[in-house]
Amino acid sequence: MASEDPVRQAMLEAIPHLRAFAISLTGNVTYADDLVQAALLRGLENLDKFQPGTSMQAWLFTILRNQFYTDMRKSRREVNDPEGALAGKLAVMPEQGARLDFSDMQTALAKLSIEQREALLLVGAEGVSYEEAAQICGTNLGTIKSRINRARTRLAELLALDAQEDLGPDRLVKAALFMQTS
């Protein structure tokens, strides 16, 4: 313990210099005092890493500076919202509804004829053109358009959809049921 006394004394002597340095970095006395306290606490926690014979003040300055930069990086990712006003305005769509909609869509798709399902999935889900879908299915363009139209109508019946608003926010479901036929 006796060998630690000069080290602790050097820490105490560095406090006014640390405070002045912290104030110059932050421009805020309260935050500067918090930085000094954090630097001293880290210094005490890591005292075994301090190399005797080197400058205690320089070592603590480095700790303080690193803490300041860490805080700055964190503050870029954080939003100051002490009253919770911003957090209260945030909303996230519930995920279970989308999962249930997806399950309903899978069930309804399984009830379509293979030809209608194939045509609808190629154009609506895979994004291929009507012409490409006709080529893939080995049929003509009019047949593909007819299959897709009948598949959309049948899906709307199976899912009991009356209006486009019934679909919710999922753009893929909307695309599959309400794409413009060209």
Coordinates of C-alpha atoms in Angstrom, one line a residue:
M1 CA 0.0 0.0 0.0
A2 CA 2.8 2.4 0.8
S3 CA 4.0 2.2 -2.8
E4 CA 0.6 3.3 -4.0
D5 CA 0.6 6.5 -2.0
P6 CA 2.8 8.4 -4.5
V7 CA 0.7 7.1 -7.4
R8 CA -2.5 8.3 -5.7
Q9 CA -0.9 11.6 -4.8
A10 CA 0.0 12.1 -8.5
M11 CA -3.6 11.3 -9.4
L12 CA -4.9 14.0 -6.9
E13 CA -2.4 16.5 -8.3
A14 CA -3.6 15.9 -11.8
I15 CA -7.2 16.7 -11.1
P16 CA -7.1 20.5 -11.7
H17 CA -5.2 19.9 -15.0
L18 CA -7.7 17.2 -16.0
R19 CA -10.6 19.5 -15.2
A20 CA -9.1 22.3 -17.3
F21 CA -8.5 19.9 -20.2
A22 CA -12.0 18.5 -19.9
I23 CA -13.6 22.0 -19.9
S24 CA -11.6 22.9 -23.0
L25 CA -12.8 19.8 -24.7
T26 CA -16.5 20.0 -23.8
G27 CA -17.2 23.7 -23.1
N28 CA -19.5 22.4 -20.4
V29 CA -18.4 22.5 -16.8
T30 CA -20.8 19.8 -15.6
Y31 CA -20.0 17.4 -18.4
A32 CA -16.3 18.2 -17.8
D33 CA -16.6 17.2 -14.2
D34 CA -18.3 14.0 -15.2
L35 CA -15.4 13.2 -17.6
V36 CA -12.8 13.9 -14.9
Q37 CA -14.6 11.6 -12.5
A38 CA -14.9 8.9 -15.2
A39 CA -11.2 9.2 -16.0
L40 CA -10.2 9.0 -12.4
L41 CA -12.4 6.0 -11.8
R42 CA -11.0 4.2 -14.8
G43 CA -7.5 5.1 -13.7
L44 CA -8.1 3.6 -10.3
E45 CA -9.7 0.5 -11.9
N46 CA -6.7 0.1 -14.2
L47 CA -3.9 1.2 -11.8
D48 CA -2.1 -2.1 -12.4
K49 CA -1.7 -1.0 -16.1
F50 CA 0.0 2.3 -15.2
Q51 CA 3.8 2.1 -15.7
P52 CA 5.7 3.7 -12.8
G53 CA 8.2 6.3 -14.0
T54 CA 5.8 7.6 -16.7
S55 CA 3.6 10.6 -16.3
M56 CA 0.4 10.0 -14.3
Q57 CA -1.1 13.2 -15.7
A58 CA -0.4 12.2 -19.3
W59 CA -1.9 8.7 -18.7
L60 CA -5.1 10.2 -17.1
F61 CA -5.3 12.8 -20.0
T62 CA -5.3 9.9 -22.4
I63 CA -8.1 8.1 -20.5
L64 CA -10.1 11.3 -20.3
R65 CA -9.7 12.0 -24.0
N66 CA -10.6 8.4 -25.0
Q67 CA -13.7 8.6 -22.8
F68 CA -14.7 11.9 -24.4
Y69 CA -14.4 10.4 -27.9
T70 CA -16.3 7.4 -26.9
D71 CA -19.1 9.6 -25.5
M72 CA -19.1 11.6 -28.8
R73 CA -19.5 8.5 -30.9
K74 CA -22.3 7.3 -28.7
S75 CA -24.1 10.7 -28.8
R76 CA -24.2 10.5 -32.6
R77 CA -26.3 7.3 -32.4
E78 CA -28.5 8.5 -29.5
V79 CA -31.4 11.0 -29.4
N80 CA -31.8 13.3 -26.5
D81 CA -35.3 12.6 -25.3
P82 CA -35.5 13.0 -21.5
E83 CA -39.3 13.5 -21.4
G84 CA -39.9 10.5 -23.7
A85 CA -41.8 12.6 -26.1
L86 CA -40.0 11.3 -29.2
A87 CA -40.2 7.7 -27.9
G88 CA -43.9 8.1 -27.4
K89 CA -44.5 9.0 -31.0
L90 CA -42.6 6.0 -32.4
A91 CA -44.8 3.1 -33.6
V92 CA -43.9 -0.2 -35.0
M93 CA -46.4 -2.4 -36.9
P94 CA -47.1 -5.6 -35.0
E95 CA -45.4 -8.5 -36.6
Q96 CA -47.9 -11.2 -35.8
G97 CA -50.5 -9.7 -38.2
A98 CA -48.1 -10.1 -41.1
R99 CA -47.3 -13.7 -40.1
L100 CA -51.0 -14.5 -40.0
D101 CA -51.6 -12.7 -43.3
F102 CA -48.8 -14.7 -44.9
S103 CA -50.2 -18.0 -43.5
D104 CA -53.7 -17.1 -44.9
M105 CA -52.1 -16.2 -48.3
Q106 CA -50.3 -19.6 -48.4
T107 CA -53.5 -21.4 -47.7
A108 CA -55.4 -19.5 -50.3
L109 CA -52.6 -20.0 -52.9
A110 CA -52.7 -23.7 -52.3
K111 CA -56.4 -23.7 -53.3
L112 CA -55.7 -22.2 -56.7
S113 CA -55.2 -24.4 -59.7
I114 CA -51.6 -25.2 -60.4
E115 CA -51.7 -23.1 -63.6
Q116 CA -53.2 -20.0 -61.9
R117 CA -50.8 -20.3 -59.0
E118 CA -47.8 -20.7 -61.3
A119 CA -48.7 -17.7 -63.4
L120 CA -49.5 -15.5 -60.4
L121 CA -46.3 -16.3 -58.6
L122 CA -44.1 -15.8 -61.6
V123 CA -45.5 -12.4 -62.4
G124 CA -46.6 -11.2 -58.9
A125 CA -43.9 -12.6 -56.7
E126 CA -40.9 -13.2 -59.0
G127 CA -41.5 -10.1 -61.0
V128 CA -41.1 -11.6 -64.5
S129 CA -43.0 -10.0 -67.3
Y130 CA -46.2 -11.4 -68.8
E131 CA -44.2 -12.3 -71.9
E132 CA -41.6 -14.2 -69.9
A133 CA -44.2 -16.0 -67.9
A134 CA -46.0 -17.1 -71.1
Q135 CA -42.7 -18.4 -72.4
I136 CA -41.8 -20.2 -69.1
C137 CA -45.3 -21.8 -68.9
G138 CA -45.3 -22.7 -72.6
T139 CA -48.5 -20.8 -73.4
N140 CA -49.5 -17.6 -75.1
L141 CA -49.7 -14.1 -73.6
G142 CA -53.5 -13.9 -73.4
T143 CA -53.7 -17.2 -71.5
I144 CA -51.2 -15.9 -68.9
K145 CA -53.1 -12.7 -68.4
S146 CA -56.4 -14.6 -68.1
R147 CA -54.8 -17.0 -65.5
I148 CA -53.5 -14.1 -63.4
N149 CA -56.8 -12.3 -63.5
R150 CA -58.7 -15.4 -62.5
A151 CA -56.1 -16.2 -59.8
R152 CA -56.4 -12.6 -58.3
T153 CA -60.1 -12.8 -58.3
R154 CA -60.1 -16.2 -56.6
L155 CA -57.6 -15.1 -54.0
A156 CA -59.7 -12.0 -53.2
E157 CA -62.7 -14.3 -52.7
L158 CA -60.7 -16.8 -50.6
L159 CA -59.2 -14.1 -48.4
A160 CA -62.6 -12.3 -48.2
L161 CA -61.0 -9.1 -49.4
D162 CA -63.6 -6.4 -50.4
A163 CA -61.3 -3.4 -51.0
Q164 CA -57.6 -2.6 -51.4
E165 CA -57.6 -1.2 -47.9
D166 CA -58.2 -4.7 -46.5
L167 CA -54.7 -5.7 -47.5
G168 CA -52.7 -3.6 -45.0
P169 CA -49.2 -2.3 -45.6
D170 CA -47.7 -5.4 -47.4
R171 CA -46.7 -4.2 -50.9
L172 CA -46.1 -7.8 -52.1
V173 CA -49.7 -8.8 -51.4
K174 CA -51.0 -5.7 -53.0
A175 CA -48.8 -6.3 -56.0
A176 CA -50.0 -9.9 -56.4
L177 CA -53.7 -8.9 -56.2
F178 CA -53.9 -5.5 -57.8
M179 CA -51.2 -5.2 -60.5
Q180 CA -52.2 -3.5 -63.7
T181 CA -52.5 -5.9 -66.5
S182 CA -50.7 -4.7 -69.6

